[in-house]
CSV table of C-alpha atoms (C1' of nucleotides) in Angstrom, one decimal:
chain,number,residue,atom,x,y,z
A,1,UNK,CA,-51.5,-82.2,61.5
A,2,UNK,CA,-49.8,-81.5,58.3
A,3,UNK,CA,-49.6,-77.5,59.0
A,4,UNK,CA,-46.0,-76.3,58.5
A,5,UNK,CA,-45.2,-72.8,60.0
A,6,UNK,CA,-42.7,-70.5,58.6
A,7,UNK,CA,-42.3,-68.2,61.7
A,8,UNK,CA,-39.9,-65.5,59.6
A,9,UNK,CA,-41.8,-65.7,56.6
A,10,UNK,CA,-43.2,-62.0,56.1
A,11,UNK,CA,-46.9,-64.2,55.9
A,12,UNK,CA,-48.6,-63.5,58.7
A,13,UNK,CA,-48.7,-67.3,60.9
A,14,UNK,CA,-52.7,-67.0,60.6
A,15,UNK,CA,-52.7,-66.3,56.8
A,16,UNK,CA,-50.3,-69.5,56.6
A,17,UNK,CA,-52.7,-71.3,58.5
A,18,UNK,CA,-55.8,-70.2,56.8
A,19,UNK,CA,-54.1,-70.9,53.7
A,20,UNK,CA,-53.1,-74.5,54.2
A,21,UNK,CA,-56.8,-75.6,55.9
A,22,UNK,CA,-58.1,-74.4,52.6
A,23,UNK,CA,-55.6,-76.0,50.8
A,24,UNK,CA,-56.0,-79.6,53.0
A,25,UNK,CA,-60.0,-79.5,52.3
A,26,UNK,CA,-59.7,-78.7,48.2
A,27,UNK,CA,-57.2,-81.6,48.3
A,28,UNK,CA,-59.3,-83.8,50.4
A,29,UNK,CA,-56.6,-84.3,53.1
A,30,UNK,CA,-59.7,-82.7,55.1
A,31,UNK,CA,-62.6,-84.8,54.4
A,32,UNK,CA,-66.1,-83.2,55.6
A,33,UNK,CA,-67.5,-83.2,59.2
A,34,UNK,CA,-63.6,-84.2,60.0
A,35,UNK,CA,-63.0,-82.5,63.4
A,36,UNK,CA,-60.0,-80.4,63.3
A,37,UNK,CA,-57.7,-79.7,66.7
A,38,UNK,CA,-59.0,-77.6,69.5
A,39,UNK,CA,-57.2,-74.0,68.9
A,40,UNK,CA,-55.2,-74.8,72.4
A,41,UNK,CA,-54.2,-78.3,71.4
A,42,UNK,CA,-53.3,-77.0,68.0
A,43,UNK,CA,-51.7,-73.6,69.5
A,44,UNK,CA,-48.9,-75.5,71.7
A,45,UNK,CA,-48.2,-78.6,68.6
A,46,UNK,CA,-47.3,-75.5,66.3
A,47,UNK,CA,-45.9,-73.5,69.2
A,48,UNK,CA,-47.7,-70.3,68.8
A,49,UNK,CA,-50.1,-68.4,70.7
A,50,UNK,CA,-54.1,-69.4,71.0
A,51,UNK,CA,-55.6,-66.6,69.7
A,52,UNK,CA,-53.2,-66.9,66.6
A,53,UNK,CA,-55.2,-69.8,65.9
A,54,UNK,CA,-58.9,-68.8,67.0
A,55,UNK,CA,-58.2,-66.1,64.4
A,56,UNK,CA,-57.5,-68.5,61.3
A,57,UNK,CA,-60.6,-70.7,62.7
A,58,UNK,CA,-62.7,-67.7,63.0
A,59,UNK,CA,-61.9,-66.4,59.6
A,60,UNK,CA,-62.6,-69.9,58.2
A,61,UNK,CA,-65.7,-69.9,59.9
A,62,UNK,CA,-66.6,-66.7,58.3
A,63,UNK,CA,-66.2,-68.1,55.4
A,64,UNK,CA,-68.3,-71.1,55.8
A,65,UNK,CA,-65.0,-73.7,55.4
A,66,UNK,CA,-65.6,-75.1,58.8
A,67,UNK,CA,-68.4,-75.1,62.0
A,68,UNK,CA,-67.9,-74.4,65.1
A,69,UNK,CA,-69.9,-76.1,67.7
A,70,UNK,CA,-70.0,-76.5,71.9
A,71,UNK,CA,-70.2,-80.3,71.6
A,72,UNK,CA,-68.3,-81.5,69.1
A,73,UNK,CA,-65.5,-78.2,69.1
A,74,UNK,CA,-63.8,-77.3,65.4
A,75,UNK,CA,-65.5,-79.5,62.0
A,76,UNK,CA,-64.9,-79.3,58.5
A,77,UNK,CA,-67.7,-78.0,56.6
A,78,UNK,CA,-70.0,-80.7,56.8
A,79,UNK,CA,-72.1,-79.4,54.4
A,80,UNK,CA,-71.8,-77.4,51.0
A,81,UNK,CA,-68.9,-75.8,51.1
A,82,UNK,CA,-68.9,-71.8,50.4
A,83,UNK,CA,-69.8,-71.9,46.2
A,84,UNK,CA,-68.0,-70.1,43.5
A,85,UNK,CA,-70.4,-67.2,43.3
A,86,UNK,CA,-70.0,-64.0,41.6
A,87,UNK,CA,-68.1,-62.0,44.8
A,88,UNK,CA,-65.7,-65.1,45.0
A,89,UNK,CA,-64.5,-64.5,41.2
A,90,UNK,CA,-64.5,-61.0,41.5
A,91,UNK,CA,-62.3,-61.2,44.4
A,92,UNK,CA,-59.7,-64.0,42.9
A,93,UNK,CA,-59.6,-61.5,39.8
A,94,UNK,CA,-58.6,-58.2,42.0
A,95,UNK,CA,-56.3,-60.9,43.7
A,96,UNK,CA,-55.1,-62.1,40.4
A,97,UNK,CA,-54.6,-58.8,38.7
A,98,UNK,CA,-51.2,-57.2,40.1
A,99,UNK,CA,-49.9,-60.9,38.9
A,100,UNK,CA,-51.1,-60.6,36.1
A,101,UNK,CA,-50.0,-57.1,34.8
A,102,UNK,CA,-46.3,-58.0,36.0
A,103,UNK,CA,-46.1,-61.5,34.3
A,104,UNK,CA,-47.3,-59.2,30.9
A,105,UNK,CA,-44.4,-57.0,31.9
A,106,UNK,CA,-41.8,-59.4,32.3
A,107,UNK,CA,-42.7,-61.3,29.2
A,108,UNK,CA,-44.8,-64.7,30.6
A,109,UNK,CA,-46.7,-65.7,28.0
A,110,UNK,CA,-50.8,-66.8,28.8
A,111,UNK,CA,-49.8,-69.9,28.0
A,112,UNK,CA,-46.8,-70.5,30.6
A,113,UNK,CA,-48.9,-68.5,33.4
A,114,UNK,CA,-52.0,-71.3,32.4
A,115,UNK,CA,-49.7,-74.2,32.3
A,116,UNK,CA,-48.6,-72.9,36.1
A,117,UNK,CA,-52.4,-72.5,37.0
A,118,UNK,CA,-52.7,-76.5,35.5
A,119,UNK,CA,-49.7,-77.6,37.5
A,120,UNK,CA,-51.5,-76.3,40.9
A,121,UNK,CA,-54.9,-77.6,40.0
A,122,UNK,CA,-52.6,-81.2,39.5
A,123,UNK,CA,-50.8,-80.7,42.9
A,124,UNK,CA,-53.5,-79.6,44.9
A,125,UNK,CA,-56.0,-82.2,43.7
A,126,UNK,CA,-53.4,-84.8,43.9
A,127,UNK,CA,-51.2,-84.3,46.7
A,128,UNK,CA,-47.8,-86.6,47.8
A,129,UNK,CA,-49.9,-88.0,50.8
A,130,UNK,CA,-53.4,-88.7,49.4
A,131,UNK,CA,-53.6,-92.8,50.2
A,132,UNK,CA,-50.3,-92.6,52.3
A,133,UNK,CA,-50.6,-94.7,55.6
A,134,UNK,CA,-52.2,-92.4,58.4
A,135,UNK,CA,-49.6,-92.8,61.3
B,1,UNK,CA,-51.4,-39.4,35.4
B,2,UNK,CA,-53.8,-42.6,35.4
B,3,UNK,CA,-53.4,-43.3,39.0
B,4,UNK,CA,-56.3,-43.5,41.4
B,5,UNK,CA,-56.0,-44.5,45.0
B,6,UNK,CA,-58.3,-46.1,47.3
B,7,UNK,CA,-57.2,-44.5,50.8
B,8,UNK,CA,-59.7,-46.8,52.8
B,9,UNK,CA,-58.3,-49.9,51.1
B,10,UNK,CA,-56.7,-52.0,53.1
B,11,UNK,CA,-54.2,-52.3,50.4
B,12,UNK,CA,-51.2,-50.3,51.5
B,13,UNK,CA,-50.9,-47.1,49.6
B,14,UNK,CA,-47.3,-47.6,48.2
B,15,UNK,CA,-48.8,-50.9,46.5
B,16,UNK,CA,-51.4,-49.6,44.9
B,17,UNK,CA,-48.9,-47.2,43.4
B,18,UNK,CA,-46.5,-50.0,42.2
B,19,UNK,CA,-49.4,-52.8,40.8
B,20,UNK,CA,-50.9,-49.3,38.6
B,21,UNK,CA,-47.6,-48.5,37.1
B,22,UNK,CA,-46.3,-52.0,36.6
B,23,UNK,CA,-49.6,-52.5,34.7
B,24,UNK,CA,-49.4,-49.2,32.9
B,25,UNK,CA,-45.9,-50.3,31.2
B,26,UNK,CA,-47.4,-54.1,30.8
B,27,UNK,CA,-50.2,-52.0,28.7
B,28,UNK,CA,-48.1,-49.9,27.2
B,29,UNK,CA,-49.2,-46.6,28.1
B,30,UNK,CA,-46.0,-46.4,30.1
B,31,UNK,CA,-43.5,-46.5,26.9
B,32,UNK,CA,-39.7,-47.5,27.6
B,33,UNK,CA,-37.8,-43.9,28.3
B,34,UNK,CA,-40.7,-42.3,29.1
B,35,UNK,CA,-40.6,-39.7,32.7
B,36,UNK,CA,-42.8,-40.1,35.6
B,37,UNK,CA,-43.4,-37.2,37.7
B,38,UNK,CA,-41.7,-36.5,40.4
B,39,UNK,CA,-42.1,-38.2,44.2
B,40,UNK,CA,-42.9,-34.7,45.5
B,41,UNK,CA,-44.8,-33.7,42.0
B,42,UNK,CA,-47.0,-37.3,41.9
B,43,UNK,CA,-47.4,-36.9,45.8
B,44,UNK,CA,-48.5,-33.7,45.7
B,45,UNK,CA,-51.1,-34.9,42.7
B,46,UNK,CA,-52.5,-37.8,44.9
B,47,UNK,CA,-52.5,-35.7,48.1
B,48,UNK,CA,-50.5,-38.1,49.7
B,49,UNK,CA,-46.8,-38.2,51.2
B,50,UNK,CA,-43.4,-37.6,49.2
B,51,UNK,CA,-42.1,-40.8,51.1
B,52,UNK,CA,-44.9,-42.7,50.1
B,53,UNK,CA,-44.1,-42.0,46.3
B,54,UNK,CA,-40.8,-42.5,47.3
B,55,UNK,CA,-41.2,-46.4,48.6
B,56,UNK,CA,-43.5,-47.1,45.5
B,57,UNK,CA,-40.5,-45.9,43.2
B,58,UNK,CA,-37.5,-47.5,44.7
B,59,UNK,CA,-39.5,-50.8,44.9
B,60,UNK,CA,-39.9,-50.1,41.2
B,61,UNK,CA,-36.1,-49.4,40.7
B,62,UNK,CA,-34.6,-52.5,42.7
B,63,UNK,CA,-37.3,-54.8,40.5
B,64,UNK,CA,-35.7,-53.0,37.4
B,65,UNK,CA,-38.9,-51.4,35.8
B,66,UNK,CA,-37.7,-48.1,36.8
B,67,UNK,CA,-34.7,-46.1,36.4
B,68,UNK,CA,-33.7,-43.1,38.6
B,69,UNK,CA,-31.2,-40.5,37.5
B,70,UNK,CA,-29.8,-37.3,38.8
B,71,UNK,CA,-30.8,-35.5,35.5
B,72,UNK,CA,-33.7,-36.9,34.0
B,73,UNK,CA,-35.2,-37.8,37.5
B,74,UNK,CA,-37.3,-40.8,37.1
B,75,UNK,CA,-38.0,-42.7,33.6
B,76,UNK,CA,-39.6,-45.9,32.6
B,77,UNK,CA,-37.0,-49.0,32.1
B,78,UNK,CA,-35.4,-48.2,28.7
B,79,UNK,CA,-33.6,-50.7,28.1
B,80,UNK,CA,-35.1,-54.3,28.9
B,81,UNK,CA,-37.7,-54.9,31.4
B,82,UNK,CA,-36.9,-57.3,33.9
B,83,UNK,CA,-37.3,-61.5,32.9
B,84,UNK,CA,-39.4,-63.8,33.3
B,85,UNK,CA,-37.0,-65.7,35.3
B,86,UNK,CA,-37.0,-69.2,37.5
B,87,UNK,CA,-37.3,-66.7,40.5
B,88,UNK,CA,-39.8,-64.9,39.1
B,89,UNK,CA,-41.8,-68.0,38.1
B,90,UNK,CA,-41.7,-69.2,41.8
B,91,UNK,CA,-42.7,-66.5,43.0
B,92,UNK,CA,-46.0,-66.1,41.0
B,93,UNK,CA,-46.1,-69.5,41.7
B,94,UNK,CA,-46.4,-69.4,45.4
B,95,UNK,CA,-48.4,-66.3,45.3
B,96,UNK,CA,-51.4,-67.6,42.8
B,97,UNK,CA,-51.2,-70.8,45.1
B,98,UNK,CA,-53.8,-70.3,48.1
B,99,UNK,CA,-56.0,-68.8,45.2
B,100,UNK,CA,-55.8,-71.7,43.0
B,101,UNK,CA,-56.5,-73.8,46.7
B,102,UNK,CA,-59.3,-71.5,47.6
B,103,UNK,CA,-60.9,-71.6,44.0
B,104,UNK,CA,-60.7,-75.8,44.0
B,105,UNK,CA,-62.3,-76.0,47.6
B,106,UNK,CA,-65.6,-73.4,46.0
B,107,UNK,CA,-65.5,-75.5,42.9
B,108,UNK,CA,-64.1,-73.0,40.4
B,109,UNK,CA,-62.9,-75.3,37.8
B,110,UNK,CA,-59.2,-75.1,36.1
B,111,UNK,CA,-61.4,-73.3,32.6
B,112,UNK,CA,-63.0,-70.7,34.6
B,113,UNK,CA,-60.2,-69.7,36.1
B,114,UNK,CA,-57.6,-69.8,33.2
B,115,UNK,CA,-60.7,-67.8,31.5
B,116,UNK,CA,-60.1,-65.0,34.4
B,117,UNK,CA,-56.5,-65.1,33.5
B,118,UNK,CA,-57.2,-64.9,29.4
B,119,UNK,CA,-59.5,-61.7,30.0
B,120,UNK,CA,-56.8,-60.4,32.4
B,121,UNK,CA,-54.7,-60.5,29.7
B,122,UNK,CA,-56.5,-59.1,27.2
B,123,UNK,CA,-58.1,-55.8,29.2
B,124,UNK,CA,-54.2,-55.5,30.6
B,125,UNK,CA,-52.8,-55.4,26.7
B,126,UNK,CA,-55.6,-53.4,25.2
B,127,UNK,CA,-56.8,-51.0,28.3
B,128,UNK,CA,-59.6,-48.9,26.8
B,129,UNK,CA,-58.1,-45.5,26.7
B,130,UNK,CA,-55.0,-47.1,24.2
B,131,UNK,CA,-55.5,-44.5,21.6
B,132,UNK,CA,-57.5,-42.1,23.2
B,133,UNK,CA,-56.7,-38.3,22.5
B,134,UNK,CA,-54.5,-36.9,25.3
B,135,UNK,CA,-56.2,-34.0,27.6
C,1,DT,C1',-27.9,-17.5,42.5
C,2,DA,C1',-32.0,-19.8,42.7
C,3,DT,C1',-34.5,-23.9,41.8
C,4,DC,C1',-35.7,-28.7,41.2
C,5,DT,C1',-34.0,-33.4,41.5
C,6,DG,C1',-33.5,-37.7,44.3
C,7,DT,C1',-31.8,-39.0,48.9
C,8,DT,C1',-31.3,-39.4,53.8
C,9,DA,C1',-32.4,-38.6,58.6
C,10,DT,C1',-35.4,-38.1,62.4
C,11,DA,C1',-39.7,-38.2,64.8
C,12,DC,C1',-44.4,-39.2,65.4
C,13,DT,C1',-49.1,-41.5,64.9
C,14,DA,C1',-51.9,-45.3,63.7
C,15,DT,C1',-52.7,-50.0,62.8
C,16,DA,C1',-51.9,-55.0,62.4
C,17,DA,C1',-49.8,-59.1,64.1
C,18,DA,C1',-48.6,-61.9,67.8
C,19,DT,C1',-48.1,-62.9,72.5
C,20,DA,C1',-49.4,-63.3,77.5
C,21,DT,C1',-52.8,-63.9,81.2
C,22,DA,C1',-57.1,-64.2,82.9
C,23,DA,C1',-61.7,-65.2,83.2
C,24,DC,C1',-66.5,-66.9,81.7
C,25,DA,C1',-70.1,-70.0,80.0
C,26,DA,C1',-71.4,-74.4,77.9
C,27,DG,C1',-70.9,-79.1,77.5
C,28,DT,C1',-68.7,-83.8,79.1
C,29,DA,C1',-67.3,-87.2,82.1
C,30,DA,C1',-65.6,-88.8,86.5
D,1,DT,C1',-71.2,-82.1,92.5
D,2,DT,C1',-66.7,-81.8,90.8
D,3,DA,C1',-63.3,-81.5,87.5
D,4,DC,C1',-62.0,-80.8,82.9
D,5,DT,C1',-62.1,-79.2,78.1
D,6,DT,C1',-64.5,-76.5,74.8
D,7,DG,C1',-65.0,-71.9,72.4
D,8,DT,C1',-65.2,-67.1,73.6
D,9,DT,C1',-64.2,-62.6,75.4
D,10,DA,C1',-61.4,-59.1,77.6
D,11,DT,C1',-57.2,-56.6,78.6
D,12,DA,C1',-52.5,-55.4,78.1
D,13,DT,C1',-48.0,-55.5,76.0
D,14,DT,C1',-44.5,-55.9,72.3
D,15,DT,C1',-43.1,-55.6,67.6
D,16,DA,C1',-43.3,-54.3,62.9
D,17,DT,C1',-45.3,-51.9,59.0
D,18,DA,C1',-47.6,-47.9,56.9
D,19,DG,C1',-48.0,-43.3,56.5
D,20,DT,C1',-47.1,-38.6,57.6
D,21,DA,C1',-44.4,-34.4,58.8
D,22,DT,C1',-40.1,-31.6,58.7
D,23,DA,C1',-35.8,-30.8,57.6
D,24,DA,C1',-31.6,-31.0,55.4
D,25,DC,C1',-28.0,-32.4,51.8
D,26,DA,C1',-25.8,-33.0,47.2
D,27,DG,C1',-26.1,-33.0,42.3
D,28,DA,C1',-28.0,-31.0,38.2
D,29,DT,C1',-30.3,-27.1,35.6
D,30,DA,C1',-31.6,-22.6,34.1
DNA sequence: TATCTGTTATACTATAAATATAACAAGTAA
DNA sequence: TTACTTGTTATATTTATAGTATAACAGATA
């Protein structure tokens, strides 16, 4: 897997992981129906505990990112993927609002904070490793 | 004062205080100069703890948006308000990133979220009780 | 002399994060 | 059947953060 920990981050490990399994399927590293390591296997490759990782799956599966099934263990969201609904947007802009009022404060422009919004959409959509050789 | 707390948030008390002052001097209804109650004034106000004021303002003061003095207790940044600096930059970068990921992965599209960020600006700069008479 | 200021120290409770073991039930494959 | 892996649940412990509760100190003010 491509997960990177930063164990003395002051981000929690399972907000780290959640973060970067989001981040894997908008980039399209995780394609749909992909299965993804069982939480043991994936536990002792990043070297942390089991339930550590049972708690980002379970808080993906919450939010519809991936299914969980007996047979075939940990998926990607083989179907639609959780939409951009009304409490989605009003949660990104009660996320986005502290940031906001302190780039105002310091003096970022809308412009700079768009053109860092535009880099991200780039980055994410088109990561380093999209046709790379799978090894 | 302007500030209203959520207790059952699960958004730590002290930060609620910091993002609601940092976005009263963004809007200007914190002016440069201007005195803020006191920690045991404000906590008594809030019916929370002097301590609890206390973190919100020295988090305020080491970021430079505050200034604490003997005399005049605590004022509003006077002088200039901290920069929009690299570090700064790069850190609103890493913090708007897993909501940039999260909004790609639902489908938001780069317009509807730089549309969140324009009316963030605009309701931050020109908060509805701007002129209003003082009670 | 009081009083108010920020500041520091100590102690306590509650909660979240992470780990450590253990066990169970469902499915798979020998 | 047996053995193994899967997700899942339960319990306990450690650590750190958040918040509160008191108390006291030093500088400034009236």
């Amino acid at each position: 897997m491509f997960i990177e920990l930063n164990l003395q981050s002051d981000i929690p490990i399972y907000k780290q992981l959640t973060d970067q399994l989001v981040e894997g399927i908008a980039s399209g590293i995780l394609k749909a129906g992909q299965p993804l390591p069982s939480v043991r296997t994936l536990a002792a490759d990043l070297g942390i505990n089991l339930h550590t990782v049972n708690k980002a799956y379970q808080l993906l599966k919450q939010d519809g990112f991936l299914e969980i099934h007996r047979k075939q263990g940990v998926i990607v969201q083989p179907g639609n993927l959780p939409p951009s609904d009304q409490a989605f947007l009003d949660k990104l802009e009660r996320d986005l609002r502290p940031l906001a009022a302190e780039a105002i404060a310091r003096g970022t422009s809308q412009q700079e904070l768009e053109q860092i919004i535009a880099s991200l959409y780039e980055r994410i959509q088109n990561p380093p490793s999209q046709g790379g050789a799978s090894s």
